[in-house]
XYZ file of C-alpha atoms in Angstrom:
532
model
C 2.761 7.466 0.025
C 2.865 10.763 1.911
C 6.018 11.653 3.830
C 6.430 13.287 7.204
C 9.539 15.348 7.922
C 10.215 17.151 11.201
C 10.947 20.693 10.055
C 11.661 24.156 11.347
C 10.772 27.651 10.085
C 12.741 30.838 9.539
C 10.483 32.818 7.290
C 6.781 31.979 6.829
C 6.114 34.962 4.568
C 8.175 33.901 1.568
C 6.676 35.244 -1.618
C 4.937 32.912 -4.054
C 7.376 33.928 -6.812
C 10.419 33.067 -4.687
C 8.936 29.757 -3.526
C 8.037 28.765 -7.107
C 11.618 29.456 -8.221
C 13.000 27.129 -5.527
C 10.291 24.525 -6.222
C 11.208 24.386 -9.916
C 14.930 24.200 -9.047
C 14.500 21.181 -6.775
C 12.274 19.420 -9.317
C 15.047 19.659 -11.913
C 17.577 18.332 -9.435
C 15.219 15.469 -8.484
C 14.333 14.351 -12.007
C 16.793 11.450 -11.899
C 14.163 9.303 -10.172
C 14.228 6.964 -7.186
C 11.801 5.063 -4.962
C 9.679 6.320 -2.034
C 11.522 6.133 1.213
C 9.647 3.932 3.625
C 11.419 4.259 6.937
C 9.219 4.085 9.930
C 11.079 3.653 13.187
C 8.750 1.852 15.541
C 10.954 2.647 18.488
C 11.919 6.292 18.137
C 14.887 5.633 20.410
C 16.235 2.847 18.194
C 19.750 3.232 16.832
C 20.479 2.912 13.120
C 22.526 -0.189 12.147
C 26.198 0.632 12.368
C 27.098 -0.631 8.919
C 24.524 1.526 7.110
C 24.953 5.291 7.034
C 21.916 7.098 8.333
C 20.171 9.780 6.325
C 18.568 12.894 7.803
C 15.969 11.773 10.303
C 12.487 11.454 8.804
C 9.106 10.440 10.110
C 7.164 8.504 7.517
C 3.884 6.611 7.665
C 5.260 3.257 6.611
C 7.789 0.782 7.982
C 11.110 -0.081 6.477
C 11.709 -3.816 6.643
C 15.339 -3.611 7.589
C 16.314 -0.463 9.406
C 15.318 2.033 12.087
C 16.614 5.576 11.994
C 17.621 7.832 14.891
C 15.065 10.211 16.447
C 13.868 13.081 14.304
C 15.191 16.571 15.033
C 13.028 18.487 17.472
C 11.314 21.619 16.250
C 12.615 24.777 17.947
C 10.151 26.174 20.451
C 10.388 29.619 18.867
C 8.767 28.414 15.659
C 5.488 30.317 15.065
C 3.942 27.509 13.060
C 5.058 24.130 14.454
C 4.549 21.156 12.166
C 1.153 19.522 12.250
C 1.019 16.340 14.400
C 1.792 13.206 12.472
C -1.114 10.889 11.822
C 1.081 8.106 13.147
C 1.029 9.612 16.660
C -2.667 9.272 17.393
C -3.438 9.463 21.064
C -5.728 6.847 22.614
C -9.103 8.035 23.818
C -8.748 5.817 26.875
C -5.173 5.402 28.122
C -5.559 1.671 28.638
C -5.482 -1.585 26.625
C -8.054 -4.051 25.493
C -7.245 -7.769 25.650
C -3.565 -7.009 25.140
C -3.313 -6.576 28.898
C -3.910 -10.342 29.249
C -0.993 -11.234 27.008
C 1.899 -9.265 28.466
C 1.957 -7.764 31.913
C 5.496 -6.458 31.529
C 6.050 -2.711 31.276
C 6.170 -2.204 27.530
C 7.566 1.126 26.411
C 6.817 0.346 22.803
C 3.120 0.163 23.539
C 2.971 3.765 24.732
C 5.249 5.121 21.961
C 3.857 2.974 19.231
C 3.918 4.496 15.739
C 0.892 2.852 14.229
C 1.179 1.695 10.612
C 0.410 4.590 8.342
C -2.190 4.938 5.618
C 0.151 4.002 2.823
C 2.038 0.853 2.030
C 5.808 0.676 2.268
C 8.666 0.499 -0.148
C 11.786 -1.294 0.894
C 14.443 1.272 0.196
C 15.862 3.445 2.959
C 17.950 6.561 3.103
C 18.989 8.387 -0.052
C 21.279 7.515 -2.941
C 22.399 11.148 -3.183
C 22.812 12.550 0.370
C 24.438 15.599 -1.225
C 20.888 16.861 -1.837
C 20.153 16.995 1.882
C 20.864 20.743 2.220
C 18.297 21.455 -0.509
C 15.807 19.128 1.158
C 16.341 20.695 4.533
C 16.056 24.230 3.146
C 12.713 23.462 1.490
C 11.448 21.486 4.486
C 12.066 24.447 6.758
C 9.768 26.458 4.538
C 6.923 23.937 4.494
C 7.618 21.700 1.475
C 9.050 18.209 1.552
C 9.292 15.527 -1.120
C 10.571 12.117 -2.188
C 11.486 11.131 -5.729
C 11.613 7.428 -6.367
C 12.239 4.764 -8.934
C 10.914 1.208 -9.083
C 11.746 -1.271 -11.876
C 10.397 -4.789 -12.275
C 11.588 -7.318 -14.870
C 9.728 -10.659 -14.742
C 10.447 -13.548 -17.135
C 8.315 -16.578 -17.719
C 10.811 -19.437 -18.071
C 8.411 -22.371 -18.172
C 4.742 -23.103 -18.809
C 2.211 -20.381 -19.472
C 1.518 -19.407 -23.090
C 5.043 -18.405 -24.090
C 8.537 -17.850 -22.743
C 9.736 -14.271 -22.451
C 10.276 -11.285 -20.230
C 8.191 -8.193 -19.522
C 9.536 -4.997 -17.983
C 7.717 -2.175 -16.214
C 8.899 0.803 -14.233
C 7.484 3.592 -12.117
C 8.787 7.066 -11.287
C 7.006 8.620 -8.336
C 7.089 12.132 -6.957
C 5.586 12.375 -3.450
C 5.038 15.782 -1.953
C 3.921 17.088 1.411
C 2.873 20.751 1.897
C 2.674 22.030 5.465
C -0.106 24.584 5.064
C 0.606 25.948 8.541
C 3.997 27.164 7.446
C 2.950 28.175 3.941
C -0.476 29.710 4.526
C -0.937 29.927 8.278
C -3.485 27.095 8.316
C -2.052 25.365 11.359
C -2.450 21.587 11.418
C -3.493 21.173 7.781
C -1.260 19.144 5.430
C -1.656 18.705 1.682
C -0.360 15.441 0.191
C 0.035 14.945 -3.558
C 1.477 12.079 -5.562
C 2.384 12.172 -9.251
C 3.961 9.330 -11.237
C 5.148 8.132 -14.626
C 4.573 4.515 -15.551
C 5.560 2.488 -18.621
C 6.069 -1.134 -19.560
C 4.142 -4.332 -20.044
C 2.505 -6.944 -17.824
C 3.959 -10.421 -17.866
C 0.627 -11.952 -16.872
C -0.912 -10.851 -20.166
C 2.134 -11.290 -22.390
C 3.488 -14.702 -21.409
C 1.439 -16.381 -18.651
C -2.109 -16.113 -20.007
C -3.851 -14.748 -16.922
C -6.024 -11.614 -17.102
C -7.340 -11.497 -13.545
C -4.166 -11.514 -11.408
C -1.174 -9.239 -12.033
C 2.105 -11.044 -11.451
C 4.047 -7.780 -11.742
C 3.155 -5.040 -9.303
C 3.933 -1.826 -11.228
C 1.942 -2.241 -14.432
C -1.767 -1.786 -13.790
C -4.680 0.544 -14.543
C -2.776 3.637 -15.532
C -0.892 1.930 -18.374
C 1.631 4.246 -20.021
C 1.029 7.526 -18.186
C 3.690 10.181 -18.476
C 2.240 12.298 -15.663
C -0.394 10.389 -13.738
C -1.962 12.161 -10.761
C -2.630 9.646 -8.063
C -3.452 10.890 -4.548
C -4.157 14.508 -3.695
C -5.776 15.076 -0.299
C -5.812 17.101 2.869
C -4.998 15.762 6.299
C -5.590 17.157 9.753
C -5.765 15.878 13.349
C -8.317 17.190 15.824
C -9.114 17.042 19.558
C -5.557 17.093 20.758
C -4.464 14.539 18.116
C -7.158 11.999 19.054
C -8.911 12.046 15.680
C -7.298 12.129 12.250
C -9.045 12.798 8.916
C -7.979 12.488 5.300
C -10.193 14.027 2.597
C -9.732 14.394 -1.127
C -8.741 11.999 -3.889
C -7.420 8.877 -2.135
C -6.554 5.375 -3.191
C -8.818 3.148 -1.126
C -6.517 0.073 -1.030
C -3.744 2.157 0.499
C -5.978 2.870 3.420
C -7.902 -0.380 3.978
C -7.189 -4.083 3.578
C -3.451 -3.605 3.235
C -0.468 -4.044 5.488
C 3.204 -3.238 5.655
C 4.251 -6.794 4.938
C 1.745 -7.497 2.165
C 3.321 -4.941 -0.106
C 6.741 -6.532 0.110
C 5.118 -9.146 -2.157
C 4.528 -8.209 -5.808
C 1.187 -10.069 -6.259
C -0.365 -8.862 -2.993
C 0.571 -5.196 -3.227
C -1.227 -3.001 -2.403
C -4.047 -5.308 -1.347
C -5.066 -8.921 -1.963
C -6.194 -9.481 -5.612
C -9.622 -10.685 -4.480
C -10.187 -7.176 -3.129
C -8.674 -5.035 -5.853
C -9.980 -7.052 -8.825
C -13.345 -5.261 -9.023
C -14.754 -1.752 -9.062
C -15.442 -0.181 -5.689
C -11.984 -0.775 -4.313
C -9.912 1.915 -6.040
C -6.394 0.555 -6.438
C -3.134 2.471 -6.843
C -2.753 4.620 -8.818
C -6.515 4.985 -9.354
C -7.764 7.413 -6.675
C -11.328 8.412 -5.960
C -13.101 11.152 -4.026
C -13.693 10.411 -0.397
C -12.358 10.549 3.081
C -11.425 8.537 6.111
C -11.446 9.263 9.808
C -9.273 7.356 12.240
C -9.034 7.139 15.992
C -7.757 4.818 18.750
C -10.300 3.709 21.358
C -7.433 2.205 23.392
C -3.656 2.059 22.938
C -3.824 -1.258 21.085
C -6.930 -0.689 18.939
C -7.341 1.514 15.840
C -10.661 2.089 14.131
C -10.928 3.631 10.634
C -13.971 4.271 8.560
C -14.929 6.486 5.644
C -17.042 7.214 2.603
C -15.748 6.984 -1.021
C -17.259 7.479 -4.444
C -17.300 4.395 -6.710
C -16.611 4.490 -10.449
C -15.127 2.350 -13.157
C -11.486 1.545 -12.444
C -10.598 2.185 -16.107
C -12.007 5.697 -16.238
C -9.755 8.750 -16.092
C -6.491 6.805 -16.638
C -4.377 9.945 -16.332
C -5.855 10.976 -12.992
C -6.407 14.590 -14.124
C -9.795 14.501 -15.878
C -12.032 14.531 -12.811
C -15.102 15.707 -14.733
C -15.115 12.628 -16.944
C -15.578 10.192 -14.046
C -19.064 8.758 -13.587
C -20.227 7.635 -10.149
C -22.073 4.381 -9.742
C -22.464 4.458 -5.961
C -20.549 4.863 -2.740
C -18.205 2.578 -0.801
C -18.586 2.404 2.998
C -15.540 0.684 4.543
C -14.782 0.039 8.201
C -11.708 -1.652 9.668
C -10.673 -2.495 13.247
C -6.996 -3.185 13.897
C -5.682 -4.826 17.073
C -1.965 -4.342 17.625
C -0.697 -6.320 20.624
C 2.840 -6.845 21.885
C 3.327 -10.439 23.011
C 5.781 -12.011 25.389
C 8.882 -10.719 27.190
C 10.446 -9.646 23.858
C 7.411 -7.486 23.078
C 6.754 -9.130 19.723
C 4.303 -6.912 17.736
C 1.304 -8.216 15.856
C -1.328 -6.643 13.578
C -4.737 -8.194 13.347
C -7.337 -6.588 11.057
C -11.032 -7.222 10.719
C -12.702 -5.319 7.898
C -15.985 -4.955 6.082
C -17.084 -2.794 3.159
C -20.445 -2.221 1.494
C -20.526 -0.954 -2.094
C -23.956 0.437 -2.998
C -23.373 0.262 -6.751
C -25.819 -1.918 -8.712
C -23.749 -4.778 -10.085
C -25.039 -7.216 -12.686
C -25.033 -10.936 -12.000
C -21.714 -12.435 -13.194
C -23.513 -15.265 -14.993
C -23.273 -13.188 -18.163
C -25.175 -14.150 -21.270
C -27.392 -17.211 -20.700
C -28.013 -19.381 -23.762
C -31.647 -19.539 -24.805
C -31.766 -23.275 -24.244
C -31.039 -22.766 -20.515
C -32.928 -19.498 -19.954
C -35.901 -21.133 -18.197
C -33.723 -23.365 -16.022
C -31.176 -20.879 -14.631
C -32.153 -18.145 -12.198
C -30.589 -14.806 -13.081
C -30.205 -12.267 -10.224
C -31.131 -8.667 -10.728
C -28.476 -6.079 -9.985
C -27.329 -6.025 -6.395
C -24.689 -4.310 -4.218
C -21.396 -5.946 -3.295
C -20.085 -6.704 0.203
C -16.513 -7.580 1.129
C -15.320 -9.177 4.401
C -11.687 -9.696 5.218
C -9.333 -10.823 7.995
C -5.610 -10.030 7.830
C -3.032 -10.910 10.428
C 0.684 -10.839 10.893
C 2.697 -11.642 14.006
C 6.386 -11.282 14.760
C 7.798 -14.608 15.903
C 11.383 -13.590 16.694
C 13.107 -10.266 17.245
C 16.424 -9.423 15.643
C 18.276 -6.193 15.106
C 16.442 -3.714 17.294
C 13.190 -2.726 18.989
C 11.294 -1.336 16.014
C 8.367 -3.019 14.273
C 10.331 -4.632 11.447
C 13.275 -5.863 13.505
C 12.483 -9.554 13.243
C 10.588 -12.258 11.365
C 6.855 -12.466 10.785
C 4.264 -15.016 9.847
C 1.159 -13.700 8.113
C -2.204 -14.952 6.842
C -5.456 -13.625 5.527
C -8.913 -14.419 4.146
C -11.173 -12.413 1.832
C -14.797 -13.085 0.932
C -16.915 -11.144 -1.581
C -20.559 -11.367 -2.548
C -20.154 -14.368 -4.958
C -22.766 -13.504 -7.577
C -21.335 -10.035 -8.417
C -17.592 -10.481 -7.841
C -14.659 -11.827 -9.866
C -13.230 -13.805 -6.896
C -15.591 -15.062 -4.225
C -12.766 -16.062 -1.883
C -9.025 -15.767 -1.345
C -6.793 -17.354 1.285
C -3.079 -16.646 1.801
C -0.363 -17.714 4.215
C 3.253 -16.635 4.314
C 6.309 -15.517 6.161
C 8.644 -12.510 6.031
C 11.931 -13.234 7.759
C 14.821 -10.921 8.584
C 18.478 -11.906 8.665
C 18.182 -15.637 7.973
C 21.597 -15.810 6.297
C 24.661 -15.341 8.544
C 26.424 -11.972 8.190
C 23.415 -10.594 6.288
C 21.431 -9.135 9.193
C 19.319 -6.699 7.119
C 18.295 -8.927 4.238
C 14.650 -9.980 4.201
C 13.274 -13.255 2.786
C 9.588 -13.591 2.018
C 7.466 -16.519 0.880
C 3.702 -16.707 0.343
C 1.101 -19.156 -0.943
C -2.220 -17.689 -2.086
C -5.371 -19.454 -3.344
C -8.093 -17.818 -5.474
C -11.633 -19.088 -5.906
C -13.546 -17.665 -8.884
C -17.162 -16.626 -8.500
C -19.430 -19.682 -8.959
C -21.685 -17.484 -11.112
C -18.825 -16.890 -13.542
C -18.046 -20.616 -13.677
C -21.676 -21.572 -14.240
C -22.235 -18.989 -16.983
C -19.129 -20.116 -18.850
C -20.067 -23.769 -18.572
C -23.545 -23.084 -20.003
C -22.156 -21.134 -22.921
C -19.644 -23.930 -23.549
C -22.396 -26.523 -23.655
C -24.337 -24.346 -26.081
C -21.328 -23.946 -28.384
C -21.030 -20.224 -27.643
C -17.956 -18.198 -26.858
C -17.113 -18.289 -23.129
C -15.525 -14.772 -23.319
C -12.266 -13.081 -24.237
C -9.141 -14.875 -22.986
C -11.225 -17.741 -21.519
C -10.045 -21.254 -22.363
C -12.603 -23.149 -20.302
C -14.893 -22.694 -17.330
C -12.791 -20.806 -14.804
C -12.734 -22.199 -11.283
C -9.588 -21.448 -9.255
C -5.874 -20.807 -9.297
C -2.974 -20.500 -6.821
C 0.378 -18.732 -6.662
C 3.591 -19.389 -4.768
C 5.784 -16.317 -4.503
C 9.194 -15.797 -2.895
C 11.600 -12.855 -2.766
C 14.941 -11.960 -1.206
C 15.475 -8.247 -0.534
C 19.114 -7.062 -0.315
C 19.845 -3.472 0.854
C 22.866 -2.555 -1.280
C 23.383 0.938 0.130
C 21.196 3.715 1.572
C 18.452 4.367 -0.897
C 18.988 1.247 -3.013
C 17.505 -2.263 -2.675
C 17.710 -5.191 -5.056
C 15.038 -7.891 -4.740
C 15.218 -11.148 -6.754
C 11.751 -12.650 -7.323
C 10.315 -16.103 -7.926
C 6.730 -16.947 -8.767
C 4.977 -20.170 -9.618
C 1.394 -19.867 -10.874
C -0.830 -22.892 -10.780
C -3.716 -22.984 -13.288
C -3.077 -19.736 -15.172
C -6.352 -18.248 -16.361
C -8.090 -20.233 -13.593
C -8.291 -23.352 -15.790
C -6.138 -26.425 -16.394
C -5.746 -25.651 -20.098
C -2.659 -23.463 -19.769
C 0.385 -25.196 -18.158
C 1.584 -23.987 -14.771
C 3.954 -21.045 -15.170
C 7.394 -20.535 -13.579
C 8.666 -16.942 -13.387
C 11.884 -15.373 -12.177
C 12.721 -11.669 -12.064
C 14.298 -8.745 -10.340
C 12.883 -5.668 -8.630
C 14.999 -2.604 -8.101
C 14.003 0.075 -5.574
C 15.756 3.393 -5.421
C 15.318 6.652 -3.582
C 17.116 9.836 -4.522
């Protein structure tokens, strides 16, 4: 996720040789590894909790679930290249509201100073484990370069059911960088974001549960064991007095659309619901694709984003560096409208998303191979494009600990529908809650619980049933005609100190492999999030 740091400038003409020397020095210092900071103070006047030391003020595009930081330092007026406006400070085209005005007639300061959820999903750590590095960070930031180095570890053990008992471990080291090209090159307003990571480990879904469609551990995915995987690298700029924001380059689609701040506190749902990220077209972290998004706010409570992205196989270019090896199958055309009201006298925020995406790629019917004995009886579609429709919603139901977006408890729900004949999952439904401070004297702990249901494509089910009747193989890792499955997930996030969060995990998967052949699986584990 890109980071946004309020910075100042003393010398914009630093030589490339001198800058490279400092850049290499800070990389060596940072190589310990931590997790991306995800602080996003909804109310910029909010005060940091008194029992947690505050780090240097940052402005980031994602929300921390437990803490708001003090206001960022103002840029001196004498600076010849002021920082580019943050994408989170989009101005409304019309300084009014839509239907939100019917919900709360009170004067709501948050509504005018709202920091809309950024393009990238959050991590749950805050601050820095090593605040001694702040002078180095500040020195680099004043010259146009800012960074975060992060560590995420996930150990999940299947303790009952599934195909075997055992534990799988995976970790991720991520280096997020932000280059202010106004300070570095005189290109005022332009920002370059780049993300590189190292991933290693195994997936508990494959090893011990017996499911090959839904990942029960977040970190292990398409990149596999990649020592230096290039994820996002894109340019950002705001136009028309910060009323229109664009991102263009190699971007992960599911960190821009069909995601939310709260969804990615859950391992299974991060960075988007599995029904969306299971197929080609929706590039999923860390698989980026060429494209761009533009974003604007028609009114203060509405945000519209749309874009164009190239579509290719999710398994191509696993390192992220071999751009020439990627083959395009079509384009993805997403559009998403977000309504963000504040409800009641306590100004409880909500986020309601309505999205649609059309993938022009020609996808084959998911029936697969039809046995000869049924060939004349079963209609087989020609290739066709895929459409996705989704609704996502979360609403704060109580406020606790401040006036920022994550200071309270939320309920959330969503629904996804894909074109059934050419998709892995035709439908997904989820409901859950993310609650802050439910245990006395633990005001910044967050408890989350979610139930999600997955309906397989009826074309997949029919094709497998026909092959079973004909005595043919139904496919790799298929134990019977696949129909549906469900998952119950719960976590408890504990901020240990600035920059470090421990999160015990529980998962219960019903019908692993989308059949009743494999026993329901019970998993427990631990996630560790750290930020240097």
